[in-house]
PDB file of C-alpha atoms in Angstrom:
ATOM      1  CA  MET A   1     -11.128  20.619  20.905  1.00  0.00           C
ATOM      2  CA  TRP A   2      -9.560  17.717  18.980  1.00  0.00           C
ATOM      3  CA  GLU A   3     -12.993  16.837  17.559  1.00  0.00           C
ATOM      4  CA  GLY A   4     -13.118  20.164  15.715  1.00  0.00           C
ATOM      5  CA  ARG A   5      -9.598  19.677  14.401  1.00  0.00           C
ATOM      6  CA  ALA A   6     -10.466  16.154  13.287  1.00  0.00           C
ATOM      7  CA  LEU A   7     -13.480  17.458  11.387  1.00  0.00           C
ATOM      8  CA  GLY A   8     -11.324  20.059   9.659  1.00  0.00           C
ATOM      9  CA  VAL A   9      -8.695  17.479   8.670  1.00  0.00           C
ATOM     10  CA  ARG A  10     -11.371  15.105   7.347  1.00  0.00           C
ATOM     11  CA  ARG A  11     -12.785  17.907   5.179  1.00  0.00           C
ATOM     12  CA  ASP A  12      -9.322  18.858   3.908  1.00  0.00           C
ATOM     13  CA  VAL A  13      -8.463  15.220   3.120  1.00  0.00           C
ATOM     14  CA  THR A  14     -11.733  14.820   1.215  1.00  0.00           C
ATOM     15  CA  ALA A  15     -10.835  17.899  -0.833  1.00  0.00           C
ATOM     16  CA  LEU A  16      -7.394  16.437  -1.555  1.00  0.00           C
ATOM     17  CA  ALA A  17      -8.989  13.210  -2.785  1.00  0.00           C
ATOM     18  CA  ALA A  18     -11.219  15.162  -5.142  1.00  0.00           C
ATOM     19  CA  ALA A  19      -8.189  17.002  -6.555  1.00  0.00           C
ATOM     20  CA  GLY A  20      -6.955  13.902  -8.390  1.00  0.00           C
ATOM     21  CA  LEU A  21      -3.632  13.568  -6.549  1.00  0.00           C
ATOM     22  CA  ASP A  22      -1.601  10.383  -6.759  1.00  0.00           C
ATOM     23  CA  VAL A  23      -0.807   8.469  -3.563  1.00  0.00           C
ATOM     24  CA  ALA A  24       2.534  10.144  -2.857  1.00  0.00           C
ATOM     25  CA  GLU A  25       1.105  13.647  -3.373  1.00  0.00           C
ATOM     26  CA  LEU A  26      -1.941  12.852  -1.261  1.00  0.00           C
ATOM     27  CA  HIS A  27       0.065  11.423   1.627  1.00  0.00           C
ATOM     28  CA  ALA A  28       2.600  14.271   1.574  1.00  0.00           C
ATOM     29  CA  ALA A  29      -0.210  16.824   1.872  1.00  0.00           C
ATOM     30  CA  ALA A  30      -2.051  14.795   4.540  1.00  0.00           C
ATOM     31  CA  ILE A  31       1.121  14.364   6.618  1.00  0.00           C
ATOM     32  CA  ALA A  32       1.398  18.153   6.821  1.00  0.00           C
ATOM     33  CA  LEU A  33      -2.232  18.399   7.992  1.00  0.00           C
ATOM     34  CA  VAL A  34      -1.913  15.693  10.653  1.00  0.00           C
ATOM     35  CA  ASP A  35       1.434  17.003  11.918  1.00  0.00           C
ATOM     36  CA  GLN A  36      -0.289  20.209  13.029  1.00  0.00           C
ATOM     37  CA  VAL A  37      -2.286  18.140  15.539  1.00  0.00           C
ATOM     38  CA  VAL A  38       0.028  15.177  16.228  1.00  0.00           C
ATOM     39  CA  PRO A  39       3.601  16.449  15.769  1.00  0.00           C
ATOM     40  CA  CYS A  40       6.349  13.849  15.301  1.00  0.00           C
ATOM     41  CA  GLU A  41      10.106  13.743  14.846  1.00  0.00           C
ATOM     42  CA  LEU A  42       9.733  11.082  12.149  1.00  0.00           C
ATOM     43  CA  THR A  43       6.696   9.967  10.208  1.00  0.00           C
ATOM     44  CA  CYS A  44       6.288   7.654   7.259  1.00  0.00           C
ATOM     45  CA  TRP A  45       3.028   6.760   5.543  1.00  0.00           C
ATOM     46  CA  ALA A  46       2.458   3.730   3.369  1.00  0.00           C
ATOM     47  CA  SER A  47      -0.053   2.740   0.776  1.00  0.00           C
ATOM     48  CA  MET A  48      -0.797  -0.982   0.895  1.00  0.00           C
ATOM     49  CA  ASP A  49      -1.654  -3.638  -1.641  1.00  0.00           C
ATOM     50  CA  PRO A  50      -5.264  -4.479  -0.695  1.00  0.00           C
ATOM     51  CA  ASP A  51      -4.817  -8.155  -1.622  1.00  0.00           C
ATOM     52  CA  SER A  52      -1.424  -9.062  -0.153  1.00  0.00           C
ATOM     53  CA  GLY A  53      -1.141  -6.406   2.563  1.00  0.00           C
ATOM     54  CA  ALA A  54       2.360  -5.576   1.291  1.00  0.00           C
ATOM     55  CA  ILE A  55       3.572  -1.982   1.275  1.00  0.00           C
ATOM     56  CA  SER A  56       3.119  -0.375  -2.143  1.00  0.00           C
ATOM     57  CA  SER A  57       4.640   3.049  -1.481  1.00  0.00           C
ATOM     58  CA  MET A  58       6.247   5.031   1.316  1.00  0.00           C
ATOM     59  CA  THR A  59       6.024   8.792   1.840  1.00  0.00           C
ATOM     60  CA  SER A  60       8.043  10.526   4.558  1.00  0.00           C
ATOM     61  CA  GLY A  61       7.472  13.763   6.381  1.00  0.00           C
ATOM     62  CA  ASP A  62       9.977  16.624   6.451  1.00  0.00           C
ATOM     63  CA  ASN A  63      12.496  14.465   8.317  1.00  0.00           C
ATOM     64  CA  ARG A  64      13.535  11.172   6.720  1.00  0.00           C
ATOM     65  CA  ILE A  65      14.836   8.160   8.567  1.00  0.00           C
ATOM     66  CA  PRO A  66      18.633   7.908   8.076  1.00  0.00           C
ATOM     67  CA  PRO A  67      19.303   5.717   5.001  1.00  0.00           C
ATOM     68  CA  GLN A  68      21.305   3.131   6.964  1.00  0.00           C
ATOM     69  CA  TYR A  69      18.191   2.219   8.958  1.00  0.00           C
ATOM     70  CA  GLU A  70      15.782   1.898   6.012  1.00  0.00           C
ATOM     71  CA  PRO A  71      16.708  -1.705   5.029  1.00  0.00           C
ATOM     72  CA  LEU A  72      16.232  -2.920   8.612  1.00  0.00           C
ATOM     73  CA  LEU A  73      12.915  -1.087   8.921  1.00  0.00           C
ATOM     74  CA  ALA A  74      11.698  -2.701   5.694  1.00  0.00           C
ATOM     75  CA  THR A  75      12.811  -6.132   6.880  1.00  0.00           C
ATOM     76  CA  CYS A  76      10.978  -5.680  10.193  1.00  0.00           C
ATOM     77  CA  GLU A  77       7.666  -5.269   8.351  1.00  0.00           C
ATOM     78  CA  TYR A  78       7.928  -8.856   7.052  1.00  0.00           C
ATOM     79  CA  THR A  79       9.604 -10.545  10.040  1.00  0.00           C
ATOM     80  CA  PRO A  80       7.373 -12.989  11.965  1.00  0.00           C
ATOM     81  CA  GLY A  81       7.027 -12.000  15.598  1.00  0.00           C
ATOM     82  CA  GLU A  82       7.726  -8.290  15.109  1.00  0.00           C
ATOM     83  CA  PRO A  83       4.870  -6.522  16.965  1.00  0.00           C
ATOM     84  CA  HIS A  84       2.474  -4.130  15.269  1.00  0.00           C
ATOM     85  CA  THR A  85       3.609  -4.551  11.676  1.00  0.00           C
ATOM     86  CA  PHE A  86       1.209  -2.912   9.246  1.00  0.00           C
ATOM     87  CA  ALA A  87       0.115  -6.330   7.953  1.00  0.00           C
ATOM     88  CA  GLU A  88      -0.513  -7.628  11.497  1.00  0.00           C
ATOM     89  CA  LEU A  89      -2.577  -4.582  12.452  1.00  0.00           C
ATOM     90  CA  ALA A  90      -4.594  -4.898   9.246  1.00  0.00           C
ATOM     91  CA  GLN A  91      -5.286  -8.563   9.929  1.00  0.00           C
ATOM     92  CA  ARG A  92      -6.343  -7.834  13.510  1.00  0.00           C
ATOM     93  CA  GLY A  93      -8.640  -5.035  12.398  1.00  0.00           C
ATOM     94  CA  ASP A  94      -6.947  -2.402  14.560  1.00  0.00           C
ATOM     95  CA  THR A  95      -7.124   1.265  13.618  1.00  0.00           C
ATOM     96  CA  VAL A  96      -4.589   2.739  16.059  1.00  0.00           C
ATOM     97  CA  ALA A  97      -1.867   1.037  18.099  1.00  0.00           C
ATOM     98  CA  ARG A  98       0.994   2.306  20.240  1.00  0.00           C
ATOM     99  CA  LEU A  99       4.198   0.289  20.361  1.00  0.00           C
ATOM    100  CA  GLU A 100       5.052  -0.792  23.903  1.00  0.00           C
ATOM    101  CA  ASP A 101       6.539  -4.262  23.336  1.00  0.00           C
ATOM    102  CA  LYS A 102      10.174  -4.195  24.480  1.00  0.00           C
ATOM    103  CA  ARG A 103      10.958  -7.143  22.180  1.00  0.00           C
ATOM    104  CA  SER A 104      10.435  -4.951  19.128  1.00  0.00           C
ATOM    105  CA  THR A 105      13.403  -4.767  16.767  1.00  0.00           C
ATOM    106  CA  ARG A 106      12.093  -1.427  15.486  1.00  0.00           C
ATOM    107  CA  LEU A 107      12.129  -0.006  18.985  1.00  0.00           C
ATOM    108  CA  ASN A 108      15.495  -1.397  20.082  1.00  0.00           C
ATOM    109  CA  GLU A 109      17.567  -1.209  16.901  1.00  0.00           C
ATOM    110  CA  ILE A 110      16.109   1.772  15.035  1.00  0.00           C
ATOM    111  CA  TRP A 111      14.126   4.215  17.162  1.00  0.00           C
ATOM    112  CA  ARG A 112      16.186   4.138  20.387  1.00  0.00           C
ATOM    113  CA  PRO A 113      19.543   4.578  18.603  1.00  0.00           C
ATOM    114  CA  LEU A 114      17.955   7.667  17.002  1.00  0.00           C
ATOM    115  CA  GLY A 115      16.938   8.990  20.427  1.00  0.00           C
ATOM    116  CA  LEU A 116      13.243   8.149  19.898  1.00  0.00           C
ATOM    117  CA  SER A 117      11.223   5.924  22.190  1.00  0.00           C
ATOM    118  CA  HIS A 118       7.545   6.067  21.240  1.00  0.00           C
ATOM    119  CA  GLU A 119       5.719   4.920  18.115  1.00  0.00           C
ATOM    120  CA  MET A 120       2.064   5.104  17.138  1.00  0.00           C
ATOM    121  CA  ARG A 121       0.616   3.502  14.031  1.00  0.00           C
ATOM    122  CA  SER A 122      -2.700   4.068  12.304  1.00  0.00           C
ATOM    123  CA  LEU A 123      -4.416   2.029   9.584  1.00  0.00           C
ATOM    124  CA  PHE A 124      -6.457   3.626   6.793  1.00  0.00           C
ATOM    125  CA  ARG A 125      -9.460   1.548   5.684  1.00  0.00           C
ATOM    126  CA  ALA A 126     -12.295   1.987   3.220  1.00  0.00           C
ATOM    127  CA  ASP A 127     -14.971  -0.556   2.290  1.00  0.00           C
ATOM    128  CA  ASP A 128     -13.461  -2.986   4.859  1.00  0.00           C
ATOM    129  CA  THR A 129     -10.174  -2.921   2.938  1.00  0.00           C
ATOM    130  CA  CYS A 130      -6.877  -1.552   4.255  1.00  0.00           C
ATOM    131  CA  TRP A 131      -5.450   0.930   1.740  1.00  0.00           C
ATOM    132  CA  GLY A 132      -2.718   2.567   3.776  1.00  0.00           C
ATOM    133  CA  ALA A 133      -1.113   3.204   7.133  1.00  0.00           C
ATOM    134  CA  ALA A 134       0.950   5.729   9.064  1.00  0.00           C
ATOM    135  CA  GLY A 135       3.943   5.191  11.312  1.00  0.00           C
ATOM    136  CA  MET A 136       4.634   8.094  13.682  1.00  0.00           C
ATOM    137  CA  VAL A 137       7.661   8.266  15.999  1.00  0.00           C
ATOM    138  CA  ARG A 138       8.850  10.796  18.587  1.00  0.00           C
ATOM    139  CA  THR A 139      10.560  11.231  21.954  1.00  0.00           C
ATOM    140  CA  LYS A 140       7.462  11.656  24.137  1.00  0.00           C
ATOM    141  CA  ASP A 141       4.506   9.304  24.444  1.00  0.00           C
ATOM    142  CA  PHE A 142       1.344   9.709  22.385  1.00  0.00           C
ATOM    143  CA  SER A 143      -1.719  10.731  24.369  1.00  0.00           C
ATOM    144  CA  GLU A 144      -5.148   9.127  24.337  1.00  0.00           C
ATOM    145  CA  ARG A 145      -6.555  12.203  22.615  1.00  0.00           C
ATOM    146  CA  GLU A 146      -3.967  11.948  19.869  1.00  0.00           C
ATOM    147  CA  ALA A 147      -4.872   8.288  19.389  1.00  0.00           C
ATOM    148  CA  GLU A 148      -8.557   9.244  19.264  1.00  0.00           C
ATOM    149  CA  PHE A 149      -7.779  11.961  16.708  1.00  0.00           C
ATOM    150  CA  MET A 150      -5.999   9.462  14.426  1.00  0.00           C
ATOM    151  CA  ALA A 151      -8.872   6.983  14.782  1.00  0.00           C
ATOM    152  CA  SER A 152     -11.284   9.754  13.814  1.00  0.00           C
ATOM    153  CA  VAL A 153      -9.450  10.858  10.657  1.00  0.00           C
ATOM    154  CA  ALA A 154      -8.333   7.367   9.553  1.00  0.00           C
ATOM    155  CA  PRO A 155     -11.527   6.525   7.569  1.00  0.00           C
ATOM    156  CA  ALA A 156     -11.203   9.721   5.516  1.00  0.00           C
ATOM    157  CA  LEU A 157      -7.555   8.910   4.849  1.00  0.00           C
ATOM    158  CA  GLY A 158      -8.562   5.391   3.814  1.00  0.00           C
ATOM    159  CA  ALA A 159     -11.173   6.642   1.372  1.00  0.00           C
ATOM    160  CA  ALA A 160      -8.759   9.198  -0.088  1.00  0.00           C
ATOM    161  CA  THR A 161      -5.991   6.599  -0.494  1.00  0.00           C
ATOM    162  CA  GLN A 162      -8.480   4.268  -2.191  1.00  0.00           C
ATOM    163  CA  VAL A 163      -9.296   6.983  -4.731  1.00  0.00           C
ATOM    164  CA  ALA A 164      -5.606   7.766  -5.311  1.00  0.00           C
ATOM    165  CA  ALA A 165      -4.910   4.068  -5.987  1.00  0.00           C
ATOM    166  CA  ARG A 166      -6.986   4.263  -9.176  1.00  0.00           C
ATOM    167  CA  THR A 167      -4.152   5.817 -11.157  1.00  0.00           C
ATOM    168  CA  ALA A 168      -2.329   3.223 -13.242  1.00  0.00           C
ATOM    169  CA  ALA A 169      -0.052   4.865 -15.782  1.00  0.00           C
ATOM    170  CA  LYS A 170       1.255   2.398 -18.352  1.00  0.00           C
ATOM    171  CA  ARG A 171       5.002   2.356 -19.050  1.00  0.00           C
ATOM    172  CA  PRO A 172       7.302  -0.145 -20.776  1.00  0.00           C
ATOM    173  CA  GLY A 173       9.755  -2.340 -18.920  1.00  0.00           C
ATOM    174  CA  THR A 174      11.635  -5.588 -19.547  1.00  0.00           C
ATOM    175  CA  PRO A 175      11.304  -8.039 -16.618  1.00  0.00           C
ATOM    176  CA  ALA A 176      14.398  -8.579 -14.489  1.00  0.00           C
ATOM    177  CA  ILE A 177      15.571 -11.195 -11.996  1.00  0.00           C
ATOM    178  CA  VAL A 178      17.698 -10.360  -8.969  1.00  0.00           C
ATOM    179  CA  VAL A 179      19.209 -13.011  -6.678  1.00  0.00           C
ATOM    180  CA  VAL A 180      19.465 -11.743  -3.108  1.00  0.00           C
ATOM    181  CA  ALA A 181      21.481 -13.316  -0.290  1.00  0.00           C
ATOM    182  CA  GLY A 182      20.154 -13.743   3.223  1.00  0.00           C
ATOM    183  CA  ASP A 183      21.847 -10.524   4.380  1.00  0.00           C
ATOM    184  CA  GLY A 184      20.330  -8.529   1.517  1.00  0.00           C
ATOM    185  CA  THR A 185      23.450  -8.559  -0.655  1.00  0.00           C
ATOM    186  CA  ILE A 186      22.772  -8.787  -4.377  1.00  0.00           C
ATOM    187  CA  ARG A 187      24.402 -11.948  -5.736  1.00  0.00           C
ATOM    188  CA  ALA A 188      23.400 -11.749  -9.394  1.00  0.00           C
ATOM    189  CA  THR A 189      21.076  -9.836 -11.726  1.00  0.00           C
ATOM    190  CA  THR A 190      19.896  -9.860 -15.302  1.00  0.00           C
ATOM    191  CA  ALA A 191      20.906  -6.878 -17.428  1.00  0.00           C
ATOM    192  CA  SER A 192      17.510  -5.156 -17.218  1.00  0.00           C
ATOM    193  CA  ALA A 193      17.714  -4.892 -13.403  1.00  0.00           C
ATOM    194  CA  ALA A 194      19.660  -1.624 -13.739  1.00  0.00           C
ATOM    195  CA  ARG A 195      16.651   0.089 -15.304  1.00  0.00           C
ATOM    196  CA  TRP A 196      14.354  -1.033 -12.485  1.00  0.00           C
ATOM    197  CA  ARG A 197      16.938   0.125  -9.944  1.00  0.00           C
ATOM    198  CA  ASP A 198      16.992   3.582 -11.522  1.00  0.00           C
ATOM    199  CA  GLU A 199      13.192   3.712 -11.605  1.00  0.00           C
ATOM    200  CA  LEU A 200      12.780   2.751  -7.956  1.00  0.00           C
ATOM    201  CA  GLU A 201      15.594   5.082  -6.913  1.00  0.00           C
ATOM    202  CA  GLU A 202      13.640   7.875  -8.598  1.00  0.00           C
ATOM    203  CA  VAL A 203      10.926   7.333  -5.983  1.00  0.00           C
ATOM    204  CA  ALA A 204      13.440   7.568  -3.128  1.00  0.00           C
ATOM    205  CA  PRO A 205      17.193   6.992  -2.824  1.00  0.00           C
ATOM    206  CA  GLY A 206      17.894   3.465  -1.606  1.00  0.00           C
ATOM    207  CA  ARG A 207      14.398   2.170  -2.401  1.00  0.00           C
ATOM    208  CA  PHE A 208      15.686  -0.547  -4.743  1.00  0.00           C
ATOM    209  CA  ALA A 209      17.706  -2.193  -1.962  1.00  0.00           C
ATOM    210  CA  VAL A 210      14.898  -1.674   0.554  1.00  0.00           C
ATOM    211  CA  MET A 211      12.312  -3.371  -1.671  1.00  0.00           C
ATOM    212  CA  LEU A 212      14.644  -6.286  -2.422  1.00  0.00           C
ATOM    213  CA  ARG A 213      15.186  -6.877   1.294  1.00  0.00           C
ATOM    214  CA  ALA A 214      11.448  -6.629   1.942  1.00  0.00           C
ATOM    215  CA  ALA A 215      10.711  -9.129  -0.831  1.00  0.00           C
ATOM    216  CA  ALA A 216      13.380 -11.508   0.457  1.00  0.00           C
ATOM    217  CA  ALA A 217      12.042 -11.235   4.021  1.00  0.00           C
ATOM    218  CA  GLY A 218       8.492 -11.860   2.806  1.00  0.00           C
ATOM    219  CA  ALA A 219       9.595 -14.942   0.860  1.00  0.00           C
ATOM    220  CA  ARG A 220      10.879 -16.627   4.037  1.00  0.00           C
ATOM    221  CA  THR A 221       7.315 -17.458   5.031  1.00  0.00           C
ATOM    222  CA  GLY A 222       6.334 -18.573   1.509  1.00  0.00           C
ATOM    223  CA  THR A 223       6.170 -16.903  -1.873  1.00  0.00           C
ATOM    224  CA  PHE A 224       5.976 -13.106  -1.873  1.00  0.00           C
ATOM    225  CA  LYS A 225       3.971 -11.053  -4.348  1.00  0.00           C
ATOM    226  CA  ALA A 226       3.230  -7.348  -4.193  1.00  0.00           C
ATOM    227  CA  ARG A 227       2.347  -4.415  -6.410  1.00  0.00           C
ATOM    228  CA  VAL A 228       4.380  -1.282  -5.674  1.00  0.00           C
ATOM    229  CA  ARG A 229       4.082   2.219  -7.070  1.00  0.00           C
ATOM    230  CA  ASP A 230       6.615   3.781  -9.401  1.00  0.00           C
ATOM    231  CA  ALA A 231       7.466   7.481  -9.582  1.00  0.00           C
ATOM    232  CA  HIS A 232       4.997   8.147 -12.410  1.00  0.00           C
ATOM    233  CA  GLY A 233       1.702   6.810 -11.068  1.00  0.00           C
ATOM    234  CA  GLY A 234       2.166   3.288 -12.434  1.00  0.00           C
ATOM    235  CA  TRP A 235       2.571  -0.118 -10.850  1.00  0.00           C
ATOM    236  CA  ILE A 236       5.516  -2.501 -10.571  1.00  0.00           C
ATOM    237  CA  LEU A 237       5.078  -6.177  -9.696  1.00  0.00           C
ATOM    238  CA  LEU A 238       7.549  -7.805  -7.293  1.00  0.00           C
ATOM    239  CA  GLU A 239       7.549 -11.590  -6.905  1.00  0.00           C
ATOM    240  CA  ALA A 240      10.004 -13.515  -4.743  1.00  0.00           C
ATOM    241  CA  SER A 241      10.675 -17.106  -3.726  1.00  0.00           C
ATOM    242  CA  GLU A 242      13.557 -18.781  -1.932  1.00  0.00           C
ATOM    243  CA  LEU A 243      16.072 -20.802  -3.905  1.00  0.00           C
ATOM    244  CA  VAL A 244      17.250 -24.236  -2.795  1.00  0.00           C
ATOM    245  CA  SER A 245      20.892 -23.973  -1.686  1.00  0.00           C
ATOM    246  CA  ASP A 246      23.173 -25.948   0.616  1.00  0.00           C
ATOM    247  CA  ASP A 247      25.389 -22.991   1.464  1.00  0.00           C
ATOM    248  CA  ASP A 248      23.135 -20.013   2.073  1.00  0.00           C
ATOM    249  CA  VAL A 249      19.544 -18.842   1.828  1.00  0.00           C
ATOM    250  CA  GLU A 250      19.078 -17.039  -1.460  1.00  0.00           C
ATOM    251  CA  THR A 251      15.963 -15.465  -2.879  1.00  0.00           C
ATOM    252  CA  ALA A 252      15.065 -14.876  -6.505  1.00  0.00           C
ATOM    253  CA  VAL A 253      13.162 -11.608  -6.944  1.00  0.00           C
ATOM    254  CA  THR A 254      11.396 -10.991 -10.250  1.00  0.00           C
ATOM    255  CA  ILE A 255      10.632  -7.372 -11.154  1.00  0.00           C
ATOM    256  CA  SER A 256       8.213  -6.537 -13.945  1.00  0.00           C
ATOM    257  CA  ARG A 257       5.594  -4.023 -15.008  1.00  0.00           C
ATOM    258  CA  ALA A 258       2.248  -4.980 -13.504  1.00  0.00           C
ATOM    259  CA  SER A 259      -0.022  -6.117 -16.337  1.00  0.00           C
ATOM    260  CA  GLY A 260      -3.688  -5.292 -16.713  1.00  0.00           C
ATOM    261  CA  ALA A 261      -4.542  -8.748 -15.388  1.00  0.00           C
ATOM    262  CA  GLU A 262      -2.446  -8.135 -12.264  1.00  0.00           C
ATOM    263  CA  LEU A 263      -4.210  -4.836 -11.592  1.00  0.00           C
ATOM    264  CA  ILE A 264      -7.836  -5.794 -12.240  1.00  0.00           C
ATOM    265  CA  GLY A 265      -8.550  -6.903  -8.677  1.00  0.00           C
ATOM    266  CA  LEU A 266      -6.921  -3.795  -7.229  1.00  0.00           C
ATOM    267  CA  LEU A 267      -8.744  -1.429  -9.575  1.00  0.00           C
ATOM    268  CA  LEU A 268     -12.117  -3.073  -8.945  1.00  0.00           C
ATOM    269  CA  LYS A 269     -11.630  -2.534  -5.213  1.00  0.00           C
ATOM    270  CA  ALA A 270     -10.312   0.991  -5.741  1.00  0.00           C
ATOM    271  CA  TYR A 271     -13.477   1.926  -7.625  1.00  0.00           C
ATOM    272  CA  GLY A 272     -15.740   0.433  -4.961  1.00  0.00           C
ATOM    273  CA  VAL A 273     -17.112  -2.340  -7.178  1.00  0.00           C
ATOM    274  CA  THR A 274     -19.411  -4.766  -5.339  1.00  0.00           C
ATOM    275  CA  ALA A 275     -18.899  -8.543  -5.353  1.00  0.00           C
ATOM    276  CA  ARG A 276     -21.683  -9.102  -7.894  1.00  0.00           C
ATOM    277  CA  GLU A 277     -20.424  -6.250 -10.070  1.00  0.00           C
ATOM    278  CA  GLN A 278     -16.992  -7.891 -10.001  1.00  0.00           C
ATOM    279  CA  ASP A 279     -18.564 -11.096 -11.330  1.00  0.00           C
ATOM    280  CA  ILE A 280     -20.208  -9.124 -14.136  1.00  0.00           C
ATOM    281  CA  CYS A 281     -16.981  -7.267 -14.883  1.00  0.00           C
ATOM    282  CA  HIS A 282     -14.931 -10.457 -15.219  1.00  0.00           C
ATOM    283  CA  GLU A 283     -17.525 -11.857 -17.614  1.00  0.00           C
ATOM    284  CA  VAL A 284     -17.407  -8.676 -19.696  1.00  0.00           C
ATOM    285  CA  LEU A 285     -13.606  -8.855 -19.809  1.00  0.00           C
ATOM    286  CA  ALA A 286     -13.958 -12.435 -21.061  1.00  0.00           C
ATOM    287  CA  GLY A 287     -16.137 -11.171 -23.908  1.00  0.00           C
ATOM    288  CA  GLN A 288     -19.385 -12.814 -22.795  1.00  0.00           C
ATOM    289  CA  PRO A 289     -22.704 -11.355 -24.109  1.00  0.00           C
ATOM    290  CA  THR A 290     -25.484 -10.311 -21.755  1.00  0.00           C
ATOM    291  CA  ALA A 291     -27.551 -13.477 -22.219  1.00  0.00           C
ATOM    292  CA  GLU A 292     -24.571 -15.711 -21.470  1.00  0.00           C
ATOM    293  CA  ILE A 293     -23.628 -13.669 -18.391  1.00  0.00           C
ATOM    294  CA  ALA A 294     -27.189 -13.943 -17.083  1.00  0.00           C
ATOM    295  CA  ALA A 295     -27.232 -17.717 -17.597  1.00  0.00           C
ATOM    296  CA  ARG A 296     -23.819 -18.243 -16.001  1.00  0.00           C
ATOM    297  CA  LEU A 297     -24.635 -16.139 -12.934  1.00  0.00           C
ATOM    298  CA  GLY A 298     -28.263 -17.209 -12.549  1.00  0.00           C
ATOM    299  CA  ILE A 299     -29.734 -13.729 -12.883  1.00  0.00           C
ATOM    300  CA  SER A 300     -31.913 -12.001 -15.446  1.00  0.00           C
ATOM    301  CA  PRO A 301     -30.541 -10.054 -18.425  1.00  0.00           C
ATOM    302  CA  TYR A 302     -32.215  -6.947 -16.988  1.00  0.00           C
ATOM    303  CA  THR A 303     -30.231  -7.371 -13.751  1.00  0.00           C
ATOM    304  CA  VAL A 304     -27.052  -7.722 -15.786  1.00  0.00           C
ATOM    305  CA  GLN A 305     -27.841  -4.447 -17.538  1.00  0.00           C
ATOM    306  CA  ASP A 306     -28.494  -2.726 -14.191  1.00  0.00           C
ATOM    307  CA  HIS A 307     -25.104  -3.862 -12.910  1.00  0.00           C
ATOM    308  CA  LEU A 308     -23.450  -2.692 -16.124  1.00  0.00           C
ATOM    309  CA  LYS A 309     -25.004   0.764 -15.716  1.00  0.00           C
ATOM    310  CA  SER A 310     -23.572   0.920 -12.197  1.00  0.00           C
ATOM    311  CA  LEU A 311     -20.143  -0.146 -13.458  1.00  0.00           C
ATOM    312  CA  PHE A 312     -20.212   2.452 -16.232  1.00  0.00           C
ATOM    313  CA  ALA A 313     -21.022   5.159 -13.679  1.00  0.00           C
ATOM    314  CA  LYS A 314     -18.242   4.112 -11.301  1.00  0.00           C
ATOM    315  CA  PHE A 315     -15.617   4.004 -14.030  1.00  0.00           C
ATOM    316  CA  THR A 316     -17.037   7.052 -15.879  1.00  0.00           C
ATOM    317  CA  VAL A 317     -17.332   5.145 -19.172  1.00  0.00           C
ATOM    318  CA  ARG A 318     -20.237   4.731 -21.588  1.00  0.00           C
ATOM    319  CA  SER A 319     -19.779   1.280 -23.064  1.00  0.00           C
ATOM    320  CA  ARG A 320     -18.377  -2.191 -22.530  1.00  0.00           C
ATOM    321  CA  ALA A 321     -15.507  -1.382 -24.868  1.00  0.00           C
ATOM    322  CA  GLU A 322     -14.519   1.655 -22.791  1.00  0.00           C
ATOM    323  CA  LEU A 323     -14.768  -0.391 -19.601  1.00  0.00           C
ATOM    324  CA  VAL A 324     -12.516  -3.109 -21.013  1.00  0.00           C
ATOM    325  CA  ALA A 325     -10.044  -0.478 -22.219  1.00  0.00           C
ATOM    326  CA  LYS A 326      -9.899   1.124 -18.787  1.00  0.00           C
ATOM    327  CA  LEU A 327      -9.147  -2.205 -17.104  1.00  0.00           C
ATOM    328  CA  SER A 328      -6.719  -3.560 -19.693  1.00  0.00           C
TER     329      SER A 328
END
């Protein structure tokens, strides 16, 4: 019976992808579809940066996690040793996993205080790249059939999230720096931080603080860099690194509008560009003529032209100039 439902959800998700929805709209609609088969008390879906594995956006179901738990949940995703984080599951290559580890901070300090005791997570992949994930929580355990259902629909959700990631609305924004203490308290900011706070709060109340804590947690294992979605289909770049201090661990978080250069790799993956086509595309962006591209890559000019035709088709453009404009 679940096989028929899975087929129906896959078809509906494919239709949603073709409708040109952004990631938040897509995930909100898909959550409603999946909840008819795998009902949950709380569910939250993420889109993920395909390069860093960091969470780019979060979309909740009808019931939202209480705001006081959101900062801790965000921190857990970047805490070493926390079982079944989205990044860990993506690295392991898992598609579905149920949380059973009693050492989990999520389980002990978030879900159980809320009266919930079971969590299942699913990763959404396309072209061997993880584009998103779902966290699903409820009072009763998830069955094997429900896990099989999520594994069955996950590839369609991955492909749809990949398509939705292609949107990259361009908006202005002056970079800001925020200094965050070890407990997530903001120590200092530049004047422009208020605008970024308002923009991230437009996505969801409290998101500014949540993203700062996530960036600070990610910086504890090295530098942190992630592209996150704004409320208008664009991209924001978060970069964080720890500051040297004798008194306390502080992290400097830089917030800026993601430039064309920062988005090229993501967009090439989102459009399903092959490795060789990526080489061609980077040469085109550098302004190289066909003969020079052929010589540099050790292929014939005719092969270069064939790859260019494929690129034009994938990006629905007709010339090099249009391709450069779309990626700039």
